[in-house]
Amino acid sequence: MVSRRRAGADARVETEANLIASSMNVTPETAVVWDALKTIPDPEFGLNIVDMGLIYSVENHDGNIAVTMTLTTENCPSGEWIYEGVKTALNQLPEAKNVEVTMTFDPHWTPEMLSEDGKRQLGM
Amino acid sequence: MGLALIWLAIGTGLLVVHPGLLTMPHAAPPVIALTHSWMLGFFVTVACGAVYQLVPVALTTTLWNENLGWWHFGMHAVGVPGMIYFFQGYQLKEVGLFGSAVALGILCFTLNTWITVGRSTRRDAVAWSIILAAGWLLFAVLAGLFLVCNRLWTWVPVPPLALLRAHAHLGLIGFFLALLQGVAFQLIPMFTMGEVRDWGAAKAGLWFAQLGLVALVPALIWQWTMLTYLGAVAVTIGMVFSGYGLKQSLATRKKRKLDPGITVFLRGGIGLAAAALAGVALTLPDSTRSTAVGGFNPIIYALCGILGGLLPCIAGMMCKVVPFLTWMRVYGPLVGRRPTPPAHSLTQPHLERWGLGLQQLSVLPLLAGAWLLNDFWLRLGTSLLAVGVILFLMDMAGVLKHLWFPAAAPAPTPALKPKLT
């Protein structure tokens, strides 16, 4: 019984991971970058910026890391800290040679960009 | 923020020690001292602090002059206690002296705010509400000084009570209502993941209230009954428009469950609307508009507006803004270097809920006590208010504690492993 329950829970987690991964360009090279980005929180909503859907693209070519990101609004009060935090976290990666973080508001962030896990945590 | 919280404790303490103040005429010196401890001591201090912190961020600019902000703080910190102390004994020259310090501080605030907003390109209802509110606050304080001077030297032959009413409404409607009518459209969508769909309602709300105030102030001074009534109605219509705009904005929210602070803020809006209706009733041509105590009188109106409306609006928003600003100061620089707690985890939800809830609950017995001149209801109301304020202060102290004692790095939350493609 216990193992069947655990198998069900594992399957559910796997499904959620698939849903999140479907919106990410995760390769063996970028996986470490995504993991680093997941340590950066959005202070207001308590989610990490990946689940918030604030990361638009990630590239990693031999340690040359390029991230395109956005904020929930252009006037986001904590935007500067999030942006600086992303640069700090990525520069701390052992394989990072050059880190470039681009902020864009095209397209504008919408709550539909939240990951499934993020939506669930916010009760959406 | 710390100074404002001290004033909240003092204002509440005065009510607990002297609940009978609410059965006195609203122009009695000890009642004026009590009112100023709440309005200038708590509400204005909080609101000015929030303007300094949030306006540059909301308008994507920087505060024009931080030193001027410190000058304002210093003069406010010295001027307000002096004013309140000398109000008790009705020593008007001393009140004027300390009031001048407060006015100079507010002059610094208004200039700083205007220039800060002027450096931004934003000119919507939010920006205009800040510009107007800062201007009206200066006008309200100068009107207060004029009132004191006119009592001493009679420059203009107008009744002091009429000037007092105009002064109070300049502060309440000009500063606080205008600020709330704008800033709510910035903060509520931000905290609820919503958007402002109807800027027309926000603008109409702001401008109707402004129009009403422009009519109300001279009408109150020269006691033009019909214009007073029309001004009060215009302010109320403005509040209805703002409420409608906020309702539309809330309907777009993606974060369905509202935080306690936001809920209480919205209830405060209802309290302000109730006060506006009470104000309209007091301005009806057949209303006595007397200073007589008991029954439906200006104290009831003030209780509805200040404790039933302004307190939940300001305290509710503080529950959102204070943790957020504290997080920015303490944990913002640590982002990317170590795990940081979310802003809302800095508060203690049970203290927040009970504190805000008891504050709101206290308004009913206070209204009953002031209406019926009943000591039991007044004591019950002030006791509930005191407990509510104590719990609220404990919550805020717990948040501000992080400024000196940051939380240890929390254990990282296990993240779902993304599937490699």
XYZ file of C-alpha atoms in Angstrom:
545
model
C 0.000 0.000 0.000
C 2.737 2.414 1.048
C 4.805 1.758 -2.072
C 1.709 2.251 -4.284
C 1.042 5.636 -2.615
C 4.663 6.641 -3.060
C 4.550 5.596 -6.695
C 1.468 7.787 -7.164
C 3.181 10.757 -5.522
C 6.304 10.250 -7.616
C 4.205 10.132 -10.766
C 2.489 13.386 -9.798
C 5.842 15.102 -9.150
C 7.126 13.785 -12.477
C 4.072 15.200 -14.273
C 4.615 18.616 -12.664
C 8.277 18.529 -13.585
C 7.321 17.764 -17.163
C 4.930 20.701 -17.194
C 7.602 23.053 -15.899
C 10.240 21.641 -18.202
C 7.955 22.047 -21.184
C 8.254 25.822 -20.797
C 12.028 25.721 -20.346
C 14.825 25.144 -22.740
C 16.635 22.757 -20.426
C 19.748 21.087 -21.770
C 22.610 19.515 -19.842
C 24.477 22.829 -20.269
C 21.646 25.072 -19.129
C 20.336 22.825 -16.319
C 22.873 24.206 -13.869
C 21.877 27.757 -14.825
C 18.173 27.014 -14.295
C 19.025 25.513 -10.896
C 20.927 28.664 -9.932
C 18.038 30.846 -11.063
C 15.672 28.820 -8.910
C 17.498 30.104 -5.832
C 16.380 33.662 -6.588
C 13.061 34.540 -4.905
C 10.340 36.978 -5.777
C 9.997 38.539 -2.320
C 6.337 39.492 -2.602
C 4.902 36.196 -3.758
C 7.477 33.882 -2.197
C 8.077 31.909 -5.407
C 11.393 31.571 -7.176
C 11.763 33.594 -10.363
C 11.697 30.492 -12.580
C 8.302 29.406 -11.243
C 7.199 33.031 -11.475
C 7.881 32.802 -15.234
C 10.289 35.729 -15.147
C 12.986 33.928 -17.154
C 12.414 34.093 -20.901
C 15.529 32.298 -22.142
C 18.758 30.736 -20.955
C 21.842 29.946 -23.005
C 25.143 28.479 -21.923
C 27.918 28.048 -24.468
C 31.076 26.850 -22.723
C 30.507 29.097 -19.712
C 29.284 32.088 -21.711
C 25.904 32.433 -20.044
C 23.135 34.618 -21.447
C 19.822 35.046 -19.639
C 16.850 37.079 -20.794
C 14.458 37.955 -18.027
C 11.611 40.256 -17.095
C 9.884 41.578 -13.984
C 6.236 41.417 -12.992
C 5.986 45.147 -13.718
C 8.430 47.734 -15.026
C 8.096 49.527 -11.690
C 8.691 46.372 -9.633
C 10.102 47.738 -6.339
C 12.380 44.752 -5.822
C 13.424 44.586 -9.490
C 16.915 45.916 -8.924
C 17.650 43.355 -6.237
C 16.300 40.500 -8.353
C 18.357 41.594 -11.367
C 21.531 42.000 -9.305
C 20.806 38.704 -7.527
C 20.576 36.875 -10.853
C 23.942 38.254 -11.949
C 25.514 37.405 -8.584
C 24.151 33.855 -8.541
C 25.262 33.140 -12.107
C 28.714 34.620 -11.620
C 29.163 32.261 -8.670
C 28.762 29.198 -10.919
C 32.126 27.446 -11.265
C 31.745 27.137 -15.033
C 30.725 30.780 -15.576
C 33.184 32.691 -17.763
C 30.999 35.487 -18.986
C 27.509 36.318 -17.715
C 25.088 38.524 -19.599
C 21.652 39.262 -18.148
C 19.210 41.144 -20.356
C 16.069 42.732 -18.952
C 13.138 42.986 -21.321
C 9.502 43.946 -21.068
C 8.577 42.645 -24.473
C 6.491 40.637 -23.994
C 5.166 41.961 -20.714
C 4.918 39.399 -17.927
C 1.444 38.054 -17.247
C 0.297 35.645 -14.518
C -0.278 33.040 -17.260
C 3.529 32.727 -17.389
C 3.588 31.193 -13.900
C 4.600 27.550 -13.800
C 1.930 25.054 -12.798
C 3.613 24.689 -9.435
C 3.654 28.448 -9.026
C -0.027 28.717 -9.873
C -0.854 26.031 -7.377
C 1.138 27.737 -4.628
C -0.707 31.000 -5.263
C -4.079 29.264 -5.250
C -4.812 29.983 -8.912
C 8.090 54.153 10.834
C 9.323 53.652 14.384
C 8.272 57.200 15.299
C 4.808 56.600 13.847
C 4.393 53.411 15.873
C 5.346 55.265 19.048
C 2.655 57.835 18.242
C 0.134 55.064 17.640
C 0.879 53.782 21.150
C 0.615 57.305 22.616
C -2.659 58.082 20.801
C -4.177 54.811 21.953
C -2.858 55.320 25.482
C -4.521 58.742 25.667
C -7.843 57.175 24.697
C -7.482 54.361 27.228
C -6.615 56.742 30.058
C -9.253 59.315 29.076
C -12.115 57.542 27.248
C -14.354 60.419 28.329
C -12.631 62.622 25.716
C -15.060 61.143 23.203
C -17.960 62.641 25.128
C -16.535 66.166 24.942
C -17.136 68.746 22.196
C -14.823 68.149 19.262
C -13.249 71.599 19.605
C -12.248 71.091 23.264
C -8.445 71.470 23.637
C -7.819 67.946 25.015
C -9.818 66.482 22.100
C -7.753 68.554 19.658
C -4.580 67.272 21.346
C -5.834 63.685 21.020
C -6.782 64.195 17.374
C -3.365 65.645 16.539
C -1.576 62.778 18.266
C -3.392 60.399 15.911
C -3.389 62.522 12.762
C -0.018 64.279 12.823
C 1.729 61.822 15.109
C 0.702 58.529 13.568
C -1.040 58.907 10.222
C 0.982 61.770 8.708
C 4.288 60.265 9.871
C 3.456 56.880 8.323
C 2.103 58.386 5.123
C 5.098 60.690 4.601
C 7.502 57.821 5.278
C 5.651 55.668 2.752
C 5.743 58.479 0.180
C 9.517 58.817 0.578
C 10.013 55.080 0.145
C 7.420 54.114 -2.427
C 7.003 57.114 -4.701
C 10.469 56.979 -6.260
C 9.999 53.264 -6.889
C 6.458 53.550 -8.224
C 7.355 56.431 -10.518
C 10.704 54.930 -11.579
C 12.788 57.825 -10.332
C 14.880 58.713 -7.312
C 14.074 60.845 -4.288
C 15.227 64.369 -5.099
C 16.911 65.165 -1.788
C 17.307 62.675 1.053
C 18.762 65.312 3.384
C 15.592 67.348 3.046
C 13.707 64.229 4.123
C 15.842 64.063 7.283
C 15.192 67.761 7.982
C 11.485 67.030 7.668
C 11.794 64.090 10.038
C 13.689 66.170 12.616
C 11.237 69.052 12.576
C 8.262 66.710 12.698
C 9.783 64.746 15.581
C 10.295 67.960 17.595
C 7.228 69.916 16.491
C 4.433 67.383 16.968
C 5.072 66.508 20.644
C 5.405 70.209 21.486
C 2.148 71.014 19.740
C 0.280 68.243 21.491
C 1.691 69.093 24.913
C 0.716 72.755 24.655
C -2.693 71.958 23.158
C -3.566 70.281 26.454
C -3.256 73.610 28.264
C -4.455 75.618 25.251
C -1.208 77.651 25.216
C -1.630 78.915 21.681
C 1.634 80.856 21.295
C 3.619 77.728 22.094
C 1.341 75.657 19.867
C 2.092 78.112 17.057
C 5.827 77.914 17.701
C 5.969 74.135 17.525
C 3.392 74.157 14.726
C 5.769 76.353 12.720
C 8.420 73.648 13.039
C 5.902 71.077 11.772
C 4.947 73.391 8.903
C 8.592 73.870 7.902
C 9.026 70.114 7.910
C 5.949 69.653 5.735
C 7.266 72.374 3.400
C 10.430 70.277 2.970
C 8.264 67.200 2.331
C 6.067 68.907 -0.244
C 8.999 70.403 -2.164
C 10.844 67.088 -2.103
C 7.766 65.200 -3.289
C 6.878 67.655 -6.044
C 10.409 67.721 -7.446
C 10.657 63.923 -7.200
C 7.384 63.463 -9.103
C 8.446 66.217 -11.534
C 11.531 64.179 -12.461
C 9.298 61.293 -13.500
C 7.435 61.216 -16.801
C 4.408 59.490 -15.276
C 1.288 61.677 -15.168
C -1.600 59.337 -14.393
C -4.015 59.302 -11.458
C -1.302 57.850 -9.208
C 1.189 60.643 -9.947
C -1.472 63.360 -9.708
C -2.778 62.029 -6.406
C 0.710 62.329 -4.922
C 1.216 65.849 -6.284
C -2.162 66.988 -4.999
C -1.868 65.241 -1.629
C 1.510 66.822 -0.892
C 0.144 70.259 -1.775
C -2.997 69.880 0.319
C -0.993 68.664 3.317
C 1.065 71.852 3.268
C -2.120 73.884 2.874
C -3.746 72.023 5.791
C -0.804 72.678 8.110
C -0.600 76.344 7.103
C -4.357 76.623 7.675
C -3.815 75.208 11.152
C -1.124 77.798 11.852
C -3.388 80.526 10.522
C -6.135 79.304 12.842
C -3.831 79.661 15.848
C -2.672 83.132 14.748
C -6.233 84.221 14.116
C -7.206 83.161 17.637
C -4.353 85.231 19.007
C -4.581 88.370 16.862
C -7.901 88.101 14.877
C -6.594 88.834 11.395
C -9.821 87.760 9.696
C -13.248 87.833 11.372
C -14.272 84.202 10.908
C -15.416 81.813 13.645
C -12.575 79.567 14.855
C -14.836 76.519 14.731
C -15.465 77.086 11.022
C -11.727 77.423 10.387
C -11.106 74.280 12.445
C -13.527 72.296 10.258
C -11.894 73.568 7.066
C -8.435 72.715 8.447
C -9.541 69.186 9.363
C -11.062 68.518 5.938
C -8.001 69.876 4.134
C -5.990 67.220 5.925
C -8.495 64.374 5.739
C -9.734 64.781 2.176
C -6.884 66.769 0.674
C -4.032 64.671 1.926
C -5.237 61.259 3.055
C -8.129 60.633 0.706
C -6.224 61.915 -2.337
C -3.232 59.753 -1.464
C -5.405 56.671 -0.961
C -7.334 57.330 -4.182
C -4.098 57.214 -6.154
C -1.752 54.892 -4.336
C -4.418 52.168 -4.022
C -4.369 51.842 -7.807
C -0.618 51.225 -7.643
C -0.435 48.906 -4.650
C -3.603 46.799 -4.865
C -2.865 45.471 -8.394
C 0.768 44.935 -7.390
C -0.100 42.865 -4.319
C -2.927 40.891 -5.918
C -1.476 40.270 -9.403
C -4.213 42.314 -10.952
C -4.351 45.266 -13.304
C -6.141 48.562 -13.546
C -8.709 48.095 -16.296
C -10.587 51.301 -15.649
C -8.284 54.281 -15.239
C -11.320 56.449 -16.047
C -12.917 55.537 -12.720
C -9.651 56.214 -10.875
C -9.349 59.639 -12.493
C -13.017 60.491 -11.978
C -12.768 59.469 -8.317
C -9.751 61.676 -7.724
C -11.091 64.734 -9.541
C -14.613 64.566 -8.078
C -13.140 64.479 -4.589
C -10.833 67.378 -5.453
C -13.720 69.379 -6.827
C -15.707 68.627 -3.687
C -12.845 69.765 -1.458
C -12.385 73.015 -3.383
C -16.076 73.737 -2.778
C -16.103 72.445 0.783
C -13.263 74.504 2.254
C -14.616 78.030 1.589
C -18.151 76.785 2.248
C -17.144 75.517 5.692
C -15.251 78.724 6.532
C -18.049 81.095 5.514
C -20.808 78.625 6.436
C -22.480 78.473 3.050
C -24.835 75.610 3.798
C -25.824 74.592 0.292
C -22.264 74.674 -1.074
C -21.074 72.668 1.942
C -23.680 70.036 1.115
C -22.751 69.990 -2.594
C -19.049 69.730 -1.754
C -19.681 66.794 0.582
C -21.782 65.083 -2.093
C -19.040 65.577 -4.699
C -16.441 64.054 -2.361
C -18.757 61.094 -1.769
C -19.290 60.617 -5.515
C -15.519 60.678 -5.933
C -15.176 57.925 -3.365
C -17.830 55.865 -5.156
C -15.894 56.159 -8.434
C -12.637 55.159 -6.735
C -14.361 52.217 -5.075
C -15.796 51.118 -8.392
C -12.372 51.365 -10.076
C -10.774 49.311 -7.295
C -13.540 46.711 -7.539
C -12.864 46.412 -11.275
C -9.161 46.047 -10.576
C -9.754 43.378 -7.935
C -11.895 41.437 -10.393
C -8.801 41.000 -12.596
C -6.613 39.686 -9.793
C -4.904 36.364 -10.290
C -4.064 35.909 -6.630
C -7.542 34.946 -5.532
C -7.032 34.829 -1.764
C -6.596 38.305 -0.363
C -4.040 38.850 2.388
C -5.455 40.097 5.734
C -3.783 43.478 5.229
C -5.440 44.002 1.848
C -8.821 42.849 3.181
C -8.605 45.277 6.075
C -7.489 48.065 3.727
C -10.613 47.513 1.637
C -12.802 47.469 4.756
C -11.209 50.777 5.674
C -12.421 52.107 2.334
C -15.947 51.126 3.357
C -15.413 52.909 6.679
C -14.348 56.049 4.839
C -17.449 55.819 2.662
C -19.587 55.518 5.829
C -17.841 58.603 7.196
C -18.534 60.452 3.939
C -22.219 59.614 4.233
C -22.194 60.771 7.858
C -20.525 63.964 6.648
C -23.232 64.493 4.021
C -25.877 63.970 6.708
C -24.194 66.564 8.926
C -24.193 69.094 6.084
C -27.876 68.672 5.252
C -29.553 72.088 5.410
C -31.743 71.069 8.356
C -28.877 69.505 10.310
C -28.054 71.263 13.558
C -24.267 70.843 12.994
C -23.807 71.719 16.611
C -20.908 70.916 18.875
C -23.329 69.443 21.402
C -22.206 66.099 22.716
C -24.253 62.920 22.483
C -26.425 61.710 19.619
C -25.274 62.088 16.022
C -22.484 64.663 16.226
C -19.061 65.487 14.755
C -17.333 63.030 17.118
C -19.329 60.187 15.528
C -18.288 61.452 12.094
C -14.644 61.658 13.191
C -14.721 58.160 14.731
C -16.144 56.713 11.501
C -13.534 58.480 9.394
C -10.436 58.127 11.564
C -10.795 54.844 13.457
C -13.317 53.186 11.114
C -11.741 54.288 7.838
C -8.252 55.712 7.997
C -6.864 53.349 10.653
C -7.744 50.107 8.793
C -6.573 51.612 5.485
C -3.199 52.660 6.890
C -2.667 49.730 9.275
C -3.784 47.212 6.623
C -1.398 48.639 4.062
C 1.389 48.755 6.669
C 1.030 44.977 7.046
C 1.986 44.697 3.365
C 4.383 47.592 2.931
C 6.488 47.408 6.124
C 7.585 43.755 5.600
C 8.278 44.516 1.958
C 10.424 47.589 2.677
C 12.214 45.736 5.478
C 12.902 42.848 3.129
C 14.293 45.273 0.544
C 16.634 46.842 3.098
C 17.817 43.652 4.822
C 17.507 40.801 2.364
C 17.572 42.561 -1.013
C 21.375 42.859 -1.021
C 21.644 39.151 -0.116
C 19.672 37.877 -3.130
C 21.818 35.552 -5.180
C 24.330 35.170 -2.350
C 22.226 33.089 0.057
C 18.597 31.938 0.388
C 16.336 34.725 1.650
C 12.885 34.508 3.288
C 9.865 35.900 1.426
C 8.643 39.293 2.612
C 5.347 37.998 3.990
C 7.143 35.532 6.253
C 8.504 38.464 8.278
C 5.063 39.043 9.800
C 3.240 36.888 12.323
C -0.165 36.135 10.772
C -2.055 35.524 14.039
C -0.870 38.841 15.506
C -1.770 40.579 12.257
C -5.260 39.069 12.062
C -6.162 39.614 15.706
C -4.561 43.031 15.892
C -6.357 44.396 12.853
C -9.598 42.586 13.727
C -9.798 43.980 17.276
C -9.005 47.476 16.047
C -11.950 47.264 13.678
C -14.218 45.703 16.277
C -13.459 48.511 18.731
C -15.163 51.091 16.497
C -18.677 49.787 17.252
C -18.576 50.170 21.057
C -16.745 53.480 20.663
C -19.511 54.761 18.383
C -22.152 53.500 20.821
C -20.347 55.098 23.752
C -19.947 58.462 22.027
C -23.537 58.433 20.806
C -25.110 57.361 24.115
C -22.529 59.082 26.338
C -22.071 55.694 27.957
C -18.934 55.034 29.941
C -19.199 51.222 29.706
C -19.198 51.180 25.892
C -16.373 53.701 25.748
C -14.211 51.656 28.114
C -14.988 48.473 26.194
C -14.108 50.179 22.904
C -10.862 51.701 24.131
C -9.860 48.366 25.715
C -10.472 46.477 22.465
C -8.591 49.155 20.546
C -5.683 48.978 22.987
C -5.383 45.185 22.694
C -5.649 45.420 18.900
C -2.968 48.106 18.768
C -0.663 46.170 21.113
C -0.894 43.047 18.922
C -0.343 45.154 15.814
C 2.690 46.844 17.393
C 4.100 43.439 18.367
C 3.729 42.293 14.770
C 5.392 45.426 13.397
C 8.180 45.211 15.993
C 8.772 41.612 14.883
C 9.140 42.795 11.297
C 11.393 45.751 12.109
C 13.536 43.476 14.309
C 14.959 42.031 11.088
C 16.706 45.372 10.470
C 19.045 44.574 13.355
C 18.733 40.809 13.611
C 18.340 39.264 10.150
C 17.015 35.724 10.027
C 19.540 32.977 9.470
C 19.581 31.622 5.936
C 16.626 29.227 5.599
C 17.217 25.755 4.266
C 16.762 25.800 0.490
C 13.402 24.416 -0.660
C 13.881 21.241 -2.686
C 13.127 22.224 -6.262
C 11.513 19.973 -8.807
C 14.196 18.637 -11.070
C 13.521 19.810 -14.628
C 13.432 17.122 -17.224
C 16.336 17.384 -19.638
C 15.396 17.761 -23.284
